[in-house]
mmCIF file of C-alpha atoms and ligand atoms in Angstrom:
data_model
loop_
_atom_site.group_PDB
_atom_site.id
_atom_site.type_symbol
_atom_site.label_atom_id
_atom_site.label_comp_id
_atom_site.label_asym_id
_atom_site.label_seq_id
_atom_site.Cartn_x
_atom_site.Cartn_y
_atom_site.Cartn_z
ATOM 1 C CA MET A 1 -27.847 -40.645 69.277
ATOM 2 C CA PRO A 2 -25.888 -37.454 68.494
ATOM 3 C CA ILE A 3 -26.303 -36.091 64.976
ATOM 4 C CA ASP A 4 -23.616 -37.176 62.510
ATOM 5 C CA LYS A 5 -21.142 -34.399 61.570
ATOM 6 C CA ASN A 6 -21.862 -34.533 57.841
ATOM 7 C CA GLU A 7 -25.614 -34.519 58.456
ATOM 8 C CA LEU A 8 -25.180 -31.514 60.766
ATOM 9 C CA ARG A 9 -23.241 -29.694 58.009
ATOM 10 C CA ARG A 10 -26.027 -30.510 55.533
ATOM 11 C CA VAL A 11 -28.746 -29.276 57.902
ATOM 12 C CA MET A 12 -26.931 -26.031 58.747
ATOM 13 C CA GLY A 13 -26.205 -25.523 55.049
ATOM 14 C CA HIS A 14 -29.939 -25.016 54.496
ATOM 15 C CA PHE A 15 -29.637 -21.676 56.231
ATOM 16 C CA ALA A 16 -28.598 -19.271 53.453
ATOM 17 C CA THR A 17 -25.969 -16.758 54.558
ATOM 18 C CA GLY A 18 -23.738 -14.074 53.201
ATOM 19 C CA VAL A 19 -19.998 -14.699 53.084
ATOM 20 C CA THR A 20 -17.337 -12.715 54.929
ATOM 21 C CA VAL A 21 -13.580 -12.645 55.188
ATOM 22 C CA ILE A 22 -12.592 -11.828 58.752
ATOM 23 C CA THR A 23 -9.184 -10.240 59.119
ATOM 24 C CA THR A 24 -6.930 -9.692 62.100
ATOM 25 C CA LEU A 25 -3.220 -9.491 62.865
ATOM 26 C CA SER A 26 -0.499 -10.989 65.051
ATOM 27 C CA LYS A 27 1.368 -8.972 67.663
ATOM 28 C CA GLU A 28 4.272 -8.777 65.187
ATOM 29 C CA GLY A 29 1.851 -7.112 62.780
ATOM 30 C CA GLU A 30 1.480 -10.068 60.361
ATOM 31 C CA ILE A 31 -1.985 -9.981 58.784
ATOM 32 C CA HIS A 32 -4.347 -12.977 58.821
ATOM 33 C CA GLY A 33 -7.765 -13.745 57.414
ATOM 34 C CA LEU A 34 -10.285 -16.529 56.969
ATOM 35 C CA THR A 35 -13.574 -17.012 55.162
ATOM 36 C CA ALA A 36 -16.500 -17.140 57.584
ATOM 37 C CA ASN A 37 -20.279 -17.271 57.395
ATOM 38 C CA ALA A 38 -20.915 -17.765 61.128
ATOM 39 C CA PHE A 39 -21.573 -14.076 61.599
ATOM 40 C CA THR A 40 -24.552 -12.259 63.063
ATOM 41 C CA SER A 41 -25.695 -8.955 64.443
ATOM 42 C CA VAL A 42 -26.177 -9.049 68.242
ATOM 43 C CA SER A 43 -26.805 -5.704 69.936
ATOM 44 C CA LEU A 44 -27.442 -2.079 69.027
ATOM 45 C CA GLU A 45 -26.536 -0.604 72.426
ATOM 46 C CA PRO A 46 -23.654 -1.262 72.733
ATOM 47 C CA PRO A 47 -23.156 -2.137 69.039
ATOM 48 C CA LEU A 48 -22.089 -5.788 69.009
ATOM 49 C CA LEU A 49 -21.711 -8.557 66.464
ATOM 50 C CA LEU A 50 -20.754 -12.217 66.750
ATOM 51 C CA ILE A 51 -18.304 -14.400 64.869
ATOM 52 C CA SER A 52 -17.342 -18.027 65.487
ATOM 53 C CA VAL A 53 -13.756 -19.131 64.800
ATOM 54 C CA ASP A 54 -12.510 -22.724 64.584
ATOM 55 C CA LYS A 55 -9.889 -23.382 67.270
ATOM 56 C CA LYS A 56 -7.914 -25.355 64.653
ATOM 57 C CA ALA A 57 -7.725 -22.431 62.197
ATOM 58 C CA GLU A 58 -4.209 -21.086 61.718
ATOM 59 C CA SER A 59 -5.474 -17.564 62.254
ATOM 60 C CA TYR A 60 -7.294 -18.509 65.494
ATOM 61 C CA PRO A 61 -4.614 -17.428 68.050
ATOM 62 C CA TYR A 62 -4.414 -13.928 66.623
ATOM 63 C CA PHE A 63 -7.976 -12.931 67.486
ATOM 64 C CA GLU A 64 -7.272 -12.911 71.210
ATOM 65 C CA GLU A 65 -3.710 -11.717 70.709
ATOM 66 C CA SER A 66 -4.663 -8.573 68.799
ATOM 67 C CA ARG A 67 -8.111 -8.100 70.412
ATOM 68 C CA ILE A 68 -9.335 -6.564 67.136
ATOM 69 C CA PHE A 69 -10.844 -7.889 63.910
ATOM 70 C CA THR A 70 -12.585 -6.645 60.794
ATOM 71 C CA VAL A 71 -15.513 -8.338 59.051
ATOM 72 C CA ASN A 72 -15.431 -7.842 55.263
ATOM 73 C CA ILE A 73 -18.797 -8.715 53.658
ATOM 74 C CA LEU A 74 -18.114 -10.113 50.198
ATOM 75 C CA GLY A 75 -19.797 -9.069 46.974
ATOM 76 C CA GLU A 76 -21.162 -11.460 44.354
ATOM 77 C CA ASP A 77 -17.942 -11.239 42.272
ATOM 78 C CA GLN A 78 -15.727 -12.349 45.145
ATOM 79 C CA GLU A 79 -16.147 -16.137 45.108
ATOM 80 C CA THR A 80 -12.493 -16.640 44.149
ATOM 81 C CA LEU A 81 -11.439 -14.500 47.097
ATOM 82 C CA SER A 82 -13.706 -16.507 49.399
ATOM 83 C CA ARG A 83 -12.184 -19.764 48.170
ATOM 84 C CA ARG A 84 -8.667 -18.435 48.712
ATOM 85 C CA PHE A 85 -9.348 -17.415 52.319
ATOM 86 C CA ALA A 86 -11.043 -20.770 53.003
ATOM 87 C CA VAL A 87 -7.731 -22.616 52.424
ATOM 88 C CA SER A 88 -5.911 -23.083 55.726
ATOM 89 C CA GLY A 89 -2.430 -21.700 56.279
ATOM 90 C CA GLY A 90 -0.203 -19.188 54.557
ATOM 91 C CA GLY A 91 -0.763 -16.298 56.971
ATOM 92 C CA SER A 92 -0.111 -13.013 55.195
ATOM 93 C CA LYS A 93 0.600 -14.867 51.899
ATOM 94 C CA LYS A 94 -3.181 -15.194 51.466
ATOM 95 C CA PHE A 95 -3.231 -11.453 50.807
ATOM 96 C CA GLU A 96 -0.599 -11.535 48.010
ATOM 97 C CA GLY A 97 -2.020 -10.038 44.816
ATOM 98 C CA ILE A 98 -5.184 -8.928 46.604
ATOM 99 C CA ALA A 99 -6.224 -5.284 46.796
ATOM 100 C CA TYR A 100 -6.619 -4.148 50.397
ATOM 101 C CA HIS A 101 -5.713 -1.316 52.698
ATOM 102 C CA THR A 102 -5.091 -1.144 56.427
ATOM 103 C CA GLY A 103 -8.009 -0.011 58.559
ATOM 104 C CA ALA A 104 -7.945 2.186 61.656
ATOM 105 C CA ASN A 105 -7.649 -0.916 63.877
ATOM 106 C CA GLY A 106 -4.692 -2.282 61.877
ATOM 107 C CA ALA A 107 -6.553 -5.172 60.197
ATOM 108 C CA PRO A 108 -6.900 -5.348 56.399
ATOM 109 C CA ILE A 109 -9.974 -3.977 54.634
ATOM 110 C CA LEU A 110 -10.501 -5.815 51.339
ATOM 111 C CA GLU A 111 -11.248 -3.713 48.276
ATOM 112 C CA ASP A 112 -14.575 -4.494 46.573
ATOM 113 C CA ALA A 113 -16.165 -5.900 49.747
ATOM 114 C CA ILE A 114 -19.714 -4.505 49.912
ATOM 115 C CA SER A 115 -19.229 -3.517 53.544
ATOM 116 C CA TYR A 116 -16.605 -3.691 56.262
ATOM 117 C CA ILE A 117 -17.042 -3.536 60.034
ATOM 118 C CA GLU A 118 -14.091 -2.836 62.324
ATOM 119 C CA CYS A 119 -14.333 -4.300 65.820
ATOM 120 C CA GLY A 120 -12.579 -4.406 69.144
ATOM 121 C CA LEU A 121 -12.864 -7.660 71.082
ATOM 122 C CA TYR A 122 -15.706 -7.282 73.611
ATOM 123 C CA ALA A 123 -15.959 -10.855 74.931
ATOM 124 C CA ALA A 124 -15.022 -14.430 74.037
ATOM 125 C CA TYR A 125 -16.988 -17.595 74.875
ATOM 126 C CA ASP A 126 -16.224 -21.259 74.487
ATOM 127 C CA GLY A 127 -18.214 -22.735 71.616
ATOM 128 C CA GLY A 128 -17.072 -26.366 71.522
ATOM 129 C CA ASP A 129 -14.472 -26.705 68.784
ATOM 130 C CA HIS A 130 -14.995 -23.001 67.988
ATOM 131 C CA THR A 131 -14.653 -19.808 70.040
ATOM 132 C CA LEU A 132 -17.434 -17.236 69.842
ATOM 133 C CA TYR A 133 -16.133 -13.690 69.662
ATOM 134 C CA LEU A 134 -18.335 -10.709 70.372
ATOM 135 C CA GLY A 135 -16.937 -7.682 68.610
ATOM 136 C CA GLU A 136 -17.732 -4.117 69.617
ATOM 137 C CA ILE A 137 -18.249 -2.176 66.416
ATOM 138 C CA LYS A 138 -15.944 0.821 66.151
ATOM 139 C CA GLN A 139 -16.374 1.790 62.537
ATOM 140 C CA ALA A 140 -18.233 0.529 59.482
ATOM 141 C CA GLU A 141 -18.836 1.480 55.880
ATOM 142 C CA ILE A 142 -21.163 0.252 53.133
ATOM 143 C CA PHE A 143 -20.684 0.298 49.361
ATOM 144 C CA GLU A 144 -22.735 -0.494 46.280
ATOM 145 C CA GLY A 145 -23.114 -4.103 45.203
ATOM 146 C CA LYS A 146 -24.952 -7.349 45.740
ATOM 147 C CA PRO A 147 -23.776 -10.000 48.212
ATOM 148 C CA LEU A 148 -22.135 -13.338 47.640
ATOM 149 C CA VAL A 149 -24.455 -16.003 49.096
ATOM 150 C CA PHE A 150 -23.666 -19.458 50.525
ATOM 151 C CA PHE A 151 -26.406 -22.103 50.486
ATOM 152 C CA ARG A 152 -26.328 -25.917 50.648
ATOM 153 C CA GLY A 153 -22.541 -25.958 50.399
ATOM 154 C CA GLY A 154 -22.399 -23.823 47.242
ATOM 155 C CA TYR A 155 -21.885 -20.208 46.240
ATOM 156 C CA ARG A 156 -24.950 -18.378 44.885
ATOM 157 C CA THR A 157 -26.062 -14.907 43.987
ATOM 158 C CA LEU A 158 -29.353 -13.235 44.785
ATOM 159 C CA GLY A 159 -30.355 -13.224 41.145
ATOM 160 C CA ASP A 160 -32.588 -10.180 41.275
HETATM 161 C C1 LIG B 1 -18.529 -20.457 53.086
HETATM 162 C C2 LIG B 1 -17.565 -20.787 54.207
HETATM 163 C C3 LIG B 1 -17.850 -20.367 55.490
HETATM 164 C C4 LIG B 1 -16.973 -20.630 56.543
HETATM 165 N N1 LIG B 1 -17.280 -20.183 57.798
HETATM 166 C C5 LIG B 1 -16.395 -20.350 58.803
HETATM 167 C C6 LIG B 1 -16.654 -19.775 60.084
HETATM 168 O O1 LIG B 1 -17.653 -19.112 60.316
HETATM 169 N N2 LIG B 1 -15.715 -19.963 61.061
HETATM 170 C C7 LIG B 1 -14.564 -20.673 60.837
HETATM 171 O O2 LIG B 1 -13.750 -20.802 61.765
HETATM 172 N N3 LIG B 1 -14.298 -21.228 59.635
HETATM 173 C C8 LIG B 1 -15.169 -21.071 58.616
HETATM 174 N N4 LIG B 1 -14.910 -21.584 57.376
HETATM 175 C C9 LIG B 1 -13.685 -22.372 57.191
HETATM 176 C C10 LIG B 1 -12.431 -21.499 57.143
HETATM 177 O O3 LIG B 1 -12.540 -20.517 56.125
HETATM 178 C C11 LIG B 1 -11.213 -22.403 56.863
HETATM 179 O O4 LIG B 1 -11.076 -23.327 57.922
HETATM 180 C C12 LIG B 1 -9.929 -21.635 56.685
HETATM 181 O O5 LIG B 1 -9.027 -22.537 56.085
HETATM 182 C C13 LIG B 1 -9.273 -21.130 57.931
HETATM 183 O O6 LIG B 1 -8.087 -20.449 57.550
HETATM 184 P P1 LIG B 1 -6.770 -20.452 58.443
HETATM 185 O O7 LIG B 1 -6.569 -21.864 58.952
HETATM 186 O O8 LIG B 1 -5.660 -20.019 57.511
HETATM 187 O O9 LIG B 1 -6.983 -19.481 59.558
HETATM 188 C C14 LIG B 1 -15.772 -21.343 56.304
HETATM 189 C C15 LIG B 1 -15.494 -21.778 54.999
HETATM 190 C C16 LIG B 1 -16.370 -21.507 53.964
HETATM 191 C C17 LIG B 1 -16.043 -21.952 52.558
#
């Protein structure tokens, strides 16, 4: 019998992750972003990372349209920001009142993120109800600060 959806969520939630906001833009230049923890390093040569985006997300069409995205790794004080970008819809309105600047690839870089990674789309693969995007890393920066952590469906901090 296939695993029940809620049970699957519970099981996967036992894998502690950081939290990111992934940003991109439409061809008209409207900015989009969503909270995501399905993010991993893939390759050093060429430098690649992986994200997984829900096909039902409002921002989903813009990843292939723009062929660029930026992964913003959130700091421990950015739970409110994470919650905001986890609410579906609103497009660029999600960014109202939020400090950000435009990166070299055109996608927003959020202030106070502990790192950002700018990518060009390298490849896309079907992942069931998600699409897996491999991003080729063009530019990245790291800053001081501890990460926001997601574990068992809740926000945590490292506590050390
Ligand atoms: C901690 C956390 C991690 C998430 N990870 C992902 C993810 O990796 N991929 C994804 O598509 N959605 C993920 N989501 C859900 C999206 O943030 C949510 O569906 C969002 O509303 C999509 O925004 P949009 O519809 O405006 O594009 C996550 C949500 C939370 C709270």
